[in-house]
PDB file of C-alpha atoms in Angstrom:
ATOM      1  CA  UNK J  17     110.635  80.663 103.316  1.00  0.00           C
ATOM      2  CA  UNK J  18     109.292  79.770 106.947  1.00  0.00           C
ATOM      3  CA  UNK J  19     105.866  80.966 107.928  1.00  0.00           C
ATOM      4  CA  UNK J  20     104.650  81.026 111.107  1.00  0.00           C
ATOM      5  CA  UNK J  21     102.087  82.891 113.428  1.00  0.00           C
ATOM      6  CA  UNK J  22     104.283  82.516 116.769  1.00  0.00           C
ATOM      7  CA  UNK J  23     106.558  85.473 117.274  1.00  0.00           C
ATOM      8  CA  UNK J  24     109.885  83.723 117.613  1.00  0.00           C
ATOM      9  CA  UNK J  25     111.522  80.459 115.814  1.00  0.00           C
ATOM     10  CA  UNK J  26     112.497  78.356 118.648  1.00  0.00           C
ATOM     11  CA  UNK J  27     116.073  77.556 118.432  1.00  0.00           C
ATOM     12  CA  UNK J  28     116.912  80.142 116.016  1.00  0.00           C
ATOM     13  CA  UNK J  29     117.431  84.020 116.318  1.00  0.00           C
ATOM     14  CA  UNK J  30     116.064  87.169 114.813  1.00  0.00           C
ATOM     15  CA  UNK J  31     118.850  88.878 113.247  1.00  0.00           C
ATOM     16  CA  UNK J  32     116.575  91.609 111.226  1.00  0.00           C
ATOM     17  CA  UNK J  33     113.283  93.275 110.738  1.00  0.00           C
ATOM     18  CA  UNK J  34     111.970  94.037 107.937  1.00  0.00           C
ATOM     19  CA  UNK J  35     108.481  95.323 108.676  1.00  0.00           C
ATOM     20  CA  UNK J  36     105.120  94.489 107.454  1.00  0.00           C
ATOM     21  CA  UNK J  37     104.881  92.709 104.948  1.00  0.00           C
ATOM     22  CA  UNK J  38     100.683  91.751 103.406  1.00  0.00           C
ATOM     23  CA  UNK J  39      98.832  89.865 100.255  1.00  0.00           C
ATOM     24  CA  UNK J  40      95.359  90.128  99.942  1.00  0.00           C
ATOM     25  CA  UNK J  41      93.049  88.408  97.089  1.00  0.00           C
ATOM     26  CA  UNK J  42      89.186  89.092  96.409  1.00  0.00           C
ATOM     27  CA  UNK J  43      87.155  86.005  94.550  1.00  0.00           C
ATOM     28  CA  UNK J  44      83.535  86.327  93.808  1.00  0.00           C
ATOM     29  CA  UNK J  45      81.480  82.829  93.374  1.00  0.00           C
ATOM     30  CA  UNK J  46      80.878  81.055  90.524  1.00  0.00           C
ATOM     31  CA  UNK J  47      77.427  80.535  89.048  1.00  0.00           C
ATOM     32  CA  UNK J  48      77.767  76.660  89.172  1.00  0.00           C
ATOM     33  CA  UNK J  49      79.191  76.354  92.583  1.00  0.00           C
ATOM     34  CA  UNK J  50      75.867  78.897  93.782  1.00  0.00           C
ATOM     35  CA  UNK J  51      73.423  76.502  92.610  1.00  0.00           C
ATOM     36  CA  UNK J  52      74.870  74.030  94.223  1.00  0.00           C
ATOM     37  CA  UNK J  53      75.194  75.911  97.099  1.00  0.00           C
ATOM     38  CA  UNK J  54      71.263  76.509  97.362  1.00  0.00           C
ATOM     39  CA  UNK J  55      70.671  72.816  96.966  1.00  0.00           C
ATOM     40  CA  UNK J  56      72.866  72.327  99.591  1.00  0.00           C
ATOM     41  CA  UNK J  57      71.131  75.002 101.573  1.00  0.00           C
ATOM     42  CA  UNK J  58      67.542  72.840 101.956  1.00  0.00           C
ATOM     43  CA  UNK J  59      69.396  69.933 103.063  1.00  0.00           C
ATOM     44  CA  UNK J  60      72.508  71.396 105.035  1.00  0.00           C
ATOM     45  CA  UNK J  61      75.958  70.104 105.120  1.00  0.00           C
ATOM     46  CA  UNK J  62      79.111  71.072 104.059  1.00  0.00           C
ATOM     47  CA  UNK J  63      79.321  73.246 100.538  1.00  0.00           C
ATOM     48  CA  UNK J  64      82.503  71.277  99.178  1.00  0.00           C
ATOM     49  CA  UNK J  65      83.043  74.448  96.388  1.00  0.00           C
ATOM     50  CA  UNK J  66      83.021  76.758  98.374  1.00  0.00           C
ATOM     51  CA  UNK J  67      85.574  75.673 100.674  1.00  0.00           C
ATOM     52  CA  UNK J  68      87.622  75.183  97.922  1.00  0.00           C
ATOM     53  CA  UNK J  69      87.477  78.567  96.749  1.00  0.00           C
ATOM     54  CA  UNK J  70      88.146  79.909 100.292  1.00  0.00           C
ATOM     55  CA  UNK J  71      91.258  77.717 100.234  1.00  0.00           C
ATOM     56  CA  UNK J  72      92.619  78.620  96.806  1.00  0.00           C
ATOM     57  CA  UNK J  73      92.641  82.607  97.464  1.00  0.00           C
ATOM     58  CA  UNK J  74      93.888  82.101 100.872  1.00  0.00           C
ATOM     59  CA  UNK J  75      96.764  80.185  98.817  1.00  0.00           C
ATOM     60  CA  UNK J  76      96.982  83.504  96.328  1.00  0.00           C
ATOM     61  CA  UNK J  77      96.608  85.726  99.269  1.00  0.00           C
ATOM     62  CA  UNK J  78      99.770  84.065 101.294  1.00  0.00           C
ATOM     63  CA  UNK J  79     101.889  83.620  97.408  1.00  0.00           C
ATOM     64  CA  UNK J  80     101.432  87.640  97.475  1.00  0.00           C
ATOM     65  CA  UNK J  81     102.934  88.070 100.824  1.00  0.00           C
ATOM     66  CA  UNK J  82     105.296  85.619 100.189  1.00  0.00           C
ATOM     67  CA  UNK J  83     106.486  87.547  96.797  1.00  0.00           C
ATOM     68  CA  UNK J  84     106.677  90.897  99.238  1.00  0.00           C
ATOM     69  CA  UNK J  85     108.765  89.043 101.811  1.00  0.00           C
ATOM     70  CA  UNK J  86     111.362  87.740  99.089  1.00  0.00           C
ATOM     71  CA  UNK J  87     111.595  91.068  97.520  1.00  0.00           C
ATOM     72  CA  UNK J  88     113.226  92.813 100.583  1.00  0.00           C
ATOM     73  CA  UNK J  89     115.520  90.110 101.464  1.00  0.00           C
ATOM     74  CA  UNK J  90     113.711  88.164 103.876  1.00  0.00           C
ATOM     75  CA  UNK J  91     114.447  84.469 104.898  1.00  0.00           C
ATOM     76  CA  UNK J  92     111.241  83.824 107.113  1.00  0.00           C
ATOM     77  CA  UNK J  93     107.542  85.900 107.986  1.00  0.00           C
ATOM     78  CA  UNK J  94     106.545  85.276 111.622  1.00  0.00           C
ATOM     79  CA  UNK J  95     103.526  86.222 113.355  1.00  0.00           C
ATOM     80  CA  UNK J  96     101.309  85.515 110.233  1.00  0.00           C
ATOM     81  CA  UNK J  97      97.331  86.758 111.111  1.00  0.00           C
ATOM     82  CA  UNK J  98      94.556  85.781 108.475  1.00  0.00           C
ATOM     83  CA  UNK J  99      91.543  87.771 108.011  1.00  0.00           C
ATOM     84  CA  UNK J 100      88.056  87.462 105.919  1.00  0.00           C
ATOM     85  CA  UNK J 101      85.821  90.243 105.196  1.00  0.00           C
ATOM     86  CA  UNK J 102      83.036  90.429 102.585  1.00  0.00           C
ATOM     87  CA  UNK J 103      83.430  93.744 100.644  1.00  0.00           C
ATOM     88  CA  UNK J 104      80.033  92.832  98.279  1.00  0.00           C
ATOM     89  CA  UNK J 105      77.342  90.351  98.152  1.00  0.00           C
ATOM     90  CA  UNK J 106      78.824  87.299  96.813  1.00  0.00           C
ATOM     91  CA  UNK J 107      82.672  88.711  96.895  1.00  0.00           C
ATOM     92  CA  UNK J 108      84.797  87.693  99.793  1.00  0.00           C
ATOM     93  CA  UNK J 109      88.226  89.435 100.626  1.00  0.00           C
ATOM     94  CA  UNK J 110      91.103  87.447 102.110  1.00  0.00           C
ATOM     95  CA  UNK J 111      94.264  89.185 103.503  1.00  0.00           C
ATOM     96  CA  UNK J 112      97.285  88.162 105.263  1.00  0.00           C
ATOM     97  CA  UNK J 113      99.788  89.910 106.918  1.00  0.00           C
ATOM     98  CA  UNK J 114     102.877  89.479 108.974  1.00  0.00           C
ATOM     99  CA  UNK J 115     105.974  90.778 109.658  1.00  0.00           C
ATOM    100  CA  UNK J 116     109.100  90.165 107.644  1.00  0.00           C
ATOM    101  CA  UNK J 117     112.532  89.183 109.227  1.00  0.00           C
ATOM    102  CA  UNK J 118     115.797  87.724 108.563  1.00  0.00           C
ATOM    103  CA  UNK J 119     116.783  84.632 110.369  1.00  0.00           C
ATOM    104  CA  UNK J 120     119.923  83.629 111.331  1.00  0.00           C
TER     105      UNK J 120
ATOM    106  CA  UNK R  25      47.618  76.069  98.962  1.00  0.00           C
ATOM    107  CA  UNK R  26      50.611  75.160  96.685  1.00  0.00           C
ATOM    108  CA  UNK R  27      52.867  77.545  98.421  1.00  0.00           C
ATOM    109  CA  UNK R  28      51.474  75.355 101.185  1.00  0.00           C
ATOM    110  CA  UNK R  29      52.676  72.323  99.872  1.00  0.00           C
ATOM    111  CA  UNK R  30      55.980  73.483  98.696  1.00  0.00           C
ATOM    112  CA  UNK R  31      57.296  74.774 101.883  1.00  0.00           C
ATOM    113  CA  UNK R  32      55.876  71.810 103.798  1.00  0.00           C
ATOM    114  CA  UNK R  33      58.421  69.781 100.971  1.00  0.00           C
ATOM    115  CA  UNK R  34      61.212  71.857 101.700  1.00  0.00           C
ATOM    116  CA  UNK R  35      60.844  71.676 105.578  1.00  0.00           C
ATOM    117  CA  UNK R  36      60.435  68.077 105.454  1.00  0.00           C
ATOM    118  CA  UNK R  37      63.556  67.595 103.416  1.00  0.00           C
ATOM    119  CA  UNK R  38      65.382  69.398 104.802  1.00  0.00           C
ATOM    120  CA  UNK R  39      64.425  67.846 108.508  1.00  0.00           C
ATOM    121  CA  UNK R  40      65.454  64.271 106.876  1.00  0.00           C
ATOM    122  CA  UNK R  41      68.697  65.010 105.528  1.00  0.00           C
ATOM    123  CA  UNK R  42      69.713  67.701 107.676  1.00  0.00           C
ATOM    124  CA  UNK R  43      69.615  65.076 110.669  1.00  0.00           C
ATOM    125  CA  UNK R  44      70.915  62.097 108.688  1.00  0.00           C
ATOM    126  CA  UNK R  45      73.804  64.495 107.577  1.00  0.00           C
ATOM    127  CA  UNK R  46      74.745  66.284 111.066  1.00  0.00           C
ATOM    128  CA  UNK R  47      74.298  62.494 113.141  1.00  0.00           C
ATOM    129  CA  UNK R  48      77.215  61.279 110.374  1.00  0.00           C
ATOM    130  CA  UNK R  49      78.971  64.327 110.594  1.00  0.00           C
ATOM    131  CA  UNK R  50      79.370  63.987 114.543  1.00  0.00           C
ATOM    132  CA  UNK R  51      79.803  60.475 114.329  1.00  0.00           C
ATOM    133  CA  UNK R  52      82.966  61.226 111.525  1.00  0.00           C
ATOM    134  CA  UNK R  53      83.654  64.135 114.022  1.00  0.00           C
ATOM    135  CA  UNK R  54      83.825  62.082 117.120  1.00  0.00           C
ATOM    136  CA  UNK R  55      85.738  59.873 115.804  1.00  0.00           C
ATOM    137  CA  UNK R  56      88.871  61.246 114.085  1.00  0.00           C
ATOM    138  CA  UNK R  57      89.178  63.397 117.048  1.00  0.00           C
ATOM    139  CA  UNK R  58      89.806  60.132 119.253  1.00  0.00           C
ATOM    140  CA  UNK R  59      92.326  59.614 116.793  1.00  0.00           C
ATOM    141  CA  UNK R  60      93.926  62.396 116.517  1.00  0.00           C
ATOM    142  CA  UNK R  61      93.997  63.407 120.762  1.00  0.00           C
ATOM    143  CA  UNK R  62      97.538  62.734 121.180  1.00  0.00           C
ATOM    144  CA  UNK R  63      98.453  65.934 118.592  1.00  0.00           C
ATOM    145  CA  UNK R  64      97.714  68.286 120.920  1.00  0.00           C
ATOM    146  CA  UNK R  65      96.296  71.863 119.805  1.00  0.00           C
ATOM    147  CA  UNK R  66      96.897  74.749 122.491  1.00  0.00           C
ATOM    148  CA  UNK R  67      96.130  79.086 122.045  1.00  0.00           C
ATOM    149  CA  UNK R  68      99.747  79.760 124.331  1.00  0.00           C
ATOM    150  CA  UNK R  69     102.603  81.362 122.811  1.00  0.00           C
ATOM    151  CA  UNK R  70     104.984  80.028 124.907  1.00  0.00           C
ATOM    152  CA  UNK R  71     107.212  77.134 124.053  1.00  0.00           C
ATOM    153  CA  UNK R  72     107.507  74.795 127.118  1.00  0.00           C
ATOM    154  CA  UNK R  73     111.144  74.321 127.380  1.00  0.00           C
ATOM    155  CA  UNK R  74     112.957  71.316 127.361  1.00  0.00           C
ATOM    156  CA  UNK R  75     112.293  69.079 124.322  1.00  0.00           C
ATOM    157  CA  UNK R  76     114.284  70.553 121.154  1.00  0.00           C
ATOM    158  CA  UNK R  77     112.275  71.463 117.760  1.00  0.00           C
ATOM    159  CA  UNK R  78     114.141  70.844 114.559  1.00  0.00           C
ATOM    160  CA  UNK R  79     111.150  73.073 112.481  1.00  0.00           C
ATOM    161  CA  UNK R  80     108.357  75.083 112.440  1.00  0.00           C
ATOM    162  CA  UNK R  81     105.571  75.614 109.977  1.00  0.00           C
ATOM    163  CA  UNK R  82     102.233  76.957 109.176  1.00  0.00           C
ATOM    164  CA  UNK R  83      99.332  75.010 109.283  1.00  0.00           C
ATOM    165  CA  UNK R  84      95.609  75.939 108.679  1.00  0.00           C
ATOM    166  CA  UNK R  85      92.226  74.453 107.813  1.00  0.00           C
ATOM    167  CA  UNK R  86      88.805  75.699 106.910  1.00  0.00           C
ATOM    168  CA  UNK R  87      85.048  74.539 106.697  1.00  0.00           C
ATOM    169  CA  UNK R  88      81.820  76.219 105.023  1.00  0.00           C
ATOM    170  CA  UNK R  89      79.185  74.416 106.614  1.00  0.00           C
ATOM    171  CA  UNK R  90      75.333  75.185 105.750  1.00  0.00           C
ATOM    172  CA  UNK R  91      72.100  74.795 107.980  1.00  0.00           C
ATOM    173  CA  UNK R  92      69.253  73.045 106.474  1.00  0.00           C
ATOM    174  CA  UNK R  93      65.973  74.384 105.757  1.00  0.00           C
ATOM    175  CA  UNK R  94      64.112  73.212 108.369  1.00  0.00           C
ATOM    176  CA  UNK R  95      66.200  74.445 110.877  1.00  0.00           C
ATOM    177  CA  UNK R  96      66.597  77.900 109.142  1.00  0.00           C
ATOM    178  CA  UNK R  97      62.993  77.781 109.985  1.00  0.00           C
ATOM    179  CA  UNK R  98      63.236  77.159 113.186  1.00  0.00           C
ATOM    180  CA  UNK R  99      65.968  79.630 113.608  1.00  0.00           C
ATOM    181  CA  UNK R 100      63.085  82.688 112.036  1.00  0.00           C
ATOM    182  CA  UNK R 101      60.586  81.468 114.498  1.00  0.00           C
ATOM    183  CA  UNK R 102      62.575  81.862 117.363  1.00  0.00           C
ATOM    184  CA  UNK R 103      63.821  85.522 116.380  1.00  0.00           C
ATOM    185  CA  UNK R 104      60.255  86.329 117.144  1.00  0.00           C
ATOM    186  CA  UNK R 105      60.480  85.421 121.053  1.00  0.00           C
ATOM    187  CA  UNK R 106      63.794  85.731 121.618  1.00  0.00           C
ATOM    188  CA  UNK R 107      66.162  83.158 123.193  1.00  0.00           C
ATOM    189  CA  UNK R 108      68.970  80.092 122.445  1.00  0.00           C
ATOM    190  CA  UNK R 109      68.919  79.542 119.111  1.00  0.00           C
ATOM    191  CA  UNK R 110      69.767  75.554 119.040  1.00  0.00           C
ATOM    192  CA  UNK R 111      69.732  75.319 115.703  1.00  0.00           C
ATOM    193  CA  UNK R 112      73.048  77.611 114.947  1.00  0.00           C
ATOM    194  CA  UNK R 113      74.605  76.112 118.094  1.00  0.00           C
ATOM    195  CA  UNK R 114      74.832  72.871 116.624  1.00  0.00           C
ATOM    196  CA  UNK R 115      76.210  74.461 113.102  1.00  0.00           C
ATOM    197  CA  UNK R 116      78.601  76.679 114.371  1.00  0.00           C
ATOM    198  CA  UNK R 117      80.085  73.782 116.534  1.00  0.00           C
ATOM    199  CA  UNK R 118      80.180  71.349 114.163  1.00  0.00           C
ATOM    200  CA  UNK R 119      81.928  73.646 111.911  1.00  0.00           C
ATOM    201  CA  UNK R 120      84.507  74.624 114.774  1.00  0.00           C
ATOM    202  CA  UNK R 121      85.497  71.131 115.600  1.00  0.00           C
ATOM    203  CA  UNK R 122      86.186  70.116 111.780  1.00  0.00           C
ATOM    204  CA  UNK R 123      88.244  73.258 110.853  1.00  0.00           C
ATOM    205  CA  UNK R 124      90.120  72.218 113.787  1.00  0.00           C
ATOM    206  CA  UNK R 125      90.494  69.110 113.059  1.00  0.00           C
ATOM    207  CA  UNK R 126      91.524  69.551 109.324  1.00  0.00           C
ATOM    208  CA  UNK R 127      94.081  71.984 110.845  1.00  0.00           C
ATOM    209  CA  UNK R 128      95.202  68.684 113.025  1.00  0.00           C
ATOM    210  CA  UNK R 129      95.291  66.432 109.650  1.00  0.00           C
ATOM    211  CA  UNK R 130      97.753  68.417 108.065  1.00  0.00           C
ATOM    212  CA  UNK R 131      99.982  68.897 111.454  1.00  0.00           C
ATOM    213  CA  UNK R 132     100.058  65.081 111.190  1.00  0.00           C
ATOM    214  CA  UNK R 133     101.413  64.757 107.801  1.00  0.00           C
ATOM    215  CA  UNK R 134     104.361  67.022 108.636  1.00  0.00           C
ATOM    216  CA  UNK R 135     104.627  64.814 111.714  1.00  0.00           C
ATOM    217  CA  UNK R 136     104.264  67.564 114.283  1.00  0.00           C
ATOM    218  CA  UNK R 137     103.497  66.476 117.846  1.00  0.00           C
ATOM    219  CA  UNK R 138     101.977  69.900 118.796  1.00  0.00           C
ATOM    220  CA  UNK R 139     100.222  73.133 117.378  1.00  0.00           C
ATOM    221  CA  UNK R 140     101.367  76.073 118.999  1.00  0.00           C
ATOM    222  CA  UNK R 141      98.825  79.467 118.965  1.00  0.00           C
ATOM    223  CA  UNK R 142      95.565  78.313 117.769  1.00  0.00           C
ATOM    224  CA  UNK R 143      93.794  80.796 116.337  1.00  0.00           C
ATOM    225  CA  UNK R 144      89.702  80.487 114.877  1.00  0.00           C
ATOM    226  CA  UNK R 145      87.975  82.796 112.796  1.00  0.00           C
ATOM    227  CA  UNK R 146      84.602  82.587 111.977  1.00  0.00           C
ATOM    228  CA  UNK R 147      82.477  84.511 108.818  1.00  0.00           C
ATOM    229  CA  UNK R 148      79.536  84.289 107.441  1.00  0.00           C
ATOM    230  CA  UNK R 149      80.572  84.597 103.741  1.00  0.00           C
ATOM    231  CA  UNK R 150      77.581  85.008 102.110  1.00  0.00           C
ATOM    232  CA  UNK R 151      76.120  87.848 104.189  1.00  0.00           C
ATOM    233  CA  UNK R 152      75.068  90.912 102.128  1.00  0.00           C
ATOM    234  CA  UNK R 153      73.043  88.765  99.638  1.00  0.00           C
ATOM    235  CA  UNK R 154      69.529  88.590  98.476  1.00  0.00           C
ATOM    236  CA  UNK R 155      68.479  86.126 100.829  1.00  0.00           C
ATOM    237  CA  UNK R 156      70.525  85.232 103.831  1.00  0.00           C
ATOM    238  CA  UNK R 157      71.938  82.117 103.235  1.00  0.00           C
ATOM    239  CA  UNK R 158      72.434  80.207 106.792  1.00  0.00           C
ATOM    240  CA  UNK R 159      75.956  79.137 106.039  1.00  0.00           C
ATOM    241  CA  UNK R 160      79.154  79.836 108.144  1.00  0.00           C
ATOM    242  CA  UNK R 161      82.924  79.209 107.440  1.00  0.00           C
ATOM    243  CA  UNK R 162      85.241  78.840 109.858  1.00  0.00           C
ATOM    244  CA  UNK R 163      88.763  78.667 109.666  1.00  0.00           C
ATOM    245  CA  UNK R 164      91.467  77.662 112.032  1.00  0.00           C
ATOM    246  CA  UNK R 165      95.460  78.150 111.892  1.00  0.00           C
ATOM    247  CA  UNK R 166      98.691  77.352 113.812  1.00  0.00           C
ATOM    248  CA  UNK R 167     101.909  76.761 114.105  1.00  0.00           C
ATOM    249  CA  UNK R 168     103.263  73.179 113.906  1.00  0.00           C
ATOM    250  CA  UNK R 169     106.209  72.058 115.805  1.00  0.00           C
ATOM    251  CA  UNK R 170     108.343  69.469 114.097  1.00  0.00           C
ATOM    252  CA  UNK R 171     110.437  67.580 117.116  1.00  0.00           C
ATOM    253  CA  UNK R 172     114.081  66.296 115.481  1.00  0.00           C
ATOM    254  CA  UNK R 173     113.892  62.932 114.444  1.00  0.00           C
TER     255      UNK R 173
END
């Protein structure tokens, strides 16, 4: 499956579209990674755990889509978009969409 | 008086580290950058023609950077007259640059020669908490050009 957030594939042309096509995934923290993360917050720097958990849904968020894609019969999702919005304190909501369509 | 103390601690830790860990951050910054400038990142859509690409893939990278204490500080001071706030500058930048470049790292080990339609988002993921935690994460995606080999 080819992702990518440009609207065409160079050398290669759109034979279908299949429509939108999204995965989303909501992760809370963890207790251990807070405390760290107020340590971290007196002397500054990067919080390590966090960014991994950011990472990991994004992965979960983009398997979902992925799963959506395959299920109508699509070969590639172009013009992918990411966004991040925090629906409660300490819960963080990743969702990605893009639009389906079958490559030559 | 021990409330005193304690904050005078905190802002004093957090002024040591937090400089000794954003001068080796820029210096780690500054260079990997110089080593990564000829992978070059653009916002355009459009694919200059000419050279022929084989494949095309998805490549992102993300940061949550925190500010330290004492420049948290800082930052509540300055709400009360109003201005630049130096302190974010510096965190929000920092941040920026080494989303960017993680974005970059994993262009390389596909051995792309160009990101295509940079895009950066920034959030404050902790917002909405008891106390506002200082801490931003920004992340930064593309699309990798592979050139035939």
């Amino acid at each position: 499956m080819l992702v990518s957030n440009l609207e065409i594939v160079p050398g290669k042309r759109i034979i279908k579209h299949l429509g939108l096509v999204q995965g989303s995934s909501v992760r809370a923290k963890h207790v251990g990674r807070d405390i760290m993360a107020s340590f971290k917050n007196i002397f500054g720097g990067e919080l390590k755990g966090y960014t991994e958990l950011l990472q990991e849904s994004r992965q979960e968020a983009m398997e979902r889509m992925l799963e959506q894609a395959k299920s109508t019969g699509a070969n590639a999702v172009l013009n992918v978009r990411f966004s991040t919005s925090s629906v409660a304190a300490g819960a963080a909501e990743l969702f990605i969409y893009g639009t389906a369509v079958i490559l030559e | 008086m021990v409330d005193i103390i304690i904050l005078l601690t905190l802002l004093a830790l957090g002024y040591g580290f937090g400089r000794y860990a954003e001068g080796r951050h820029y210096r780690s910054i500054i260079q990997r950058e110089e080593k990564l400038q000829y992978l070059v990142a653009v916002s355009t859509k459009i694919i200059p023609p000419g050279e022929q690409y084989s494949q095309s893939s998805l490549v992102c990278g993300n940061v949550v950077i925190s500010v330290d204490f004492f420049k948290r500080f800082l930052a509540g001071l300055r709400n009360i007259v109003g201005g630049r706030v130096m302190s974010y500058e510096s965190l929000v930048d920092r941040a920026r640059r080494e989303a960017i470049l993680r974005m970059k790292q994993e262009a390389e080990a596909l051995g792309a020669k160009l990101v295509f339609n940079v895009k950066l988002e920034t959030s404050s993921i902790s917002k909405g908490g008891g106390n506002s935690i200082g801490s931003v994460e920004v992340f930064a995606y593309g699309t990798a050009l592979i050139p035939h080999s």
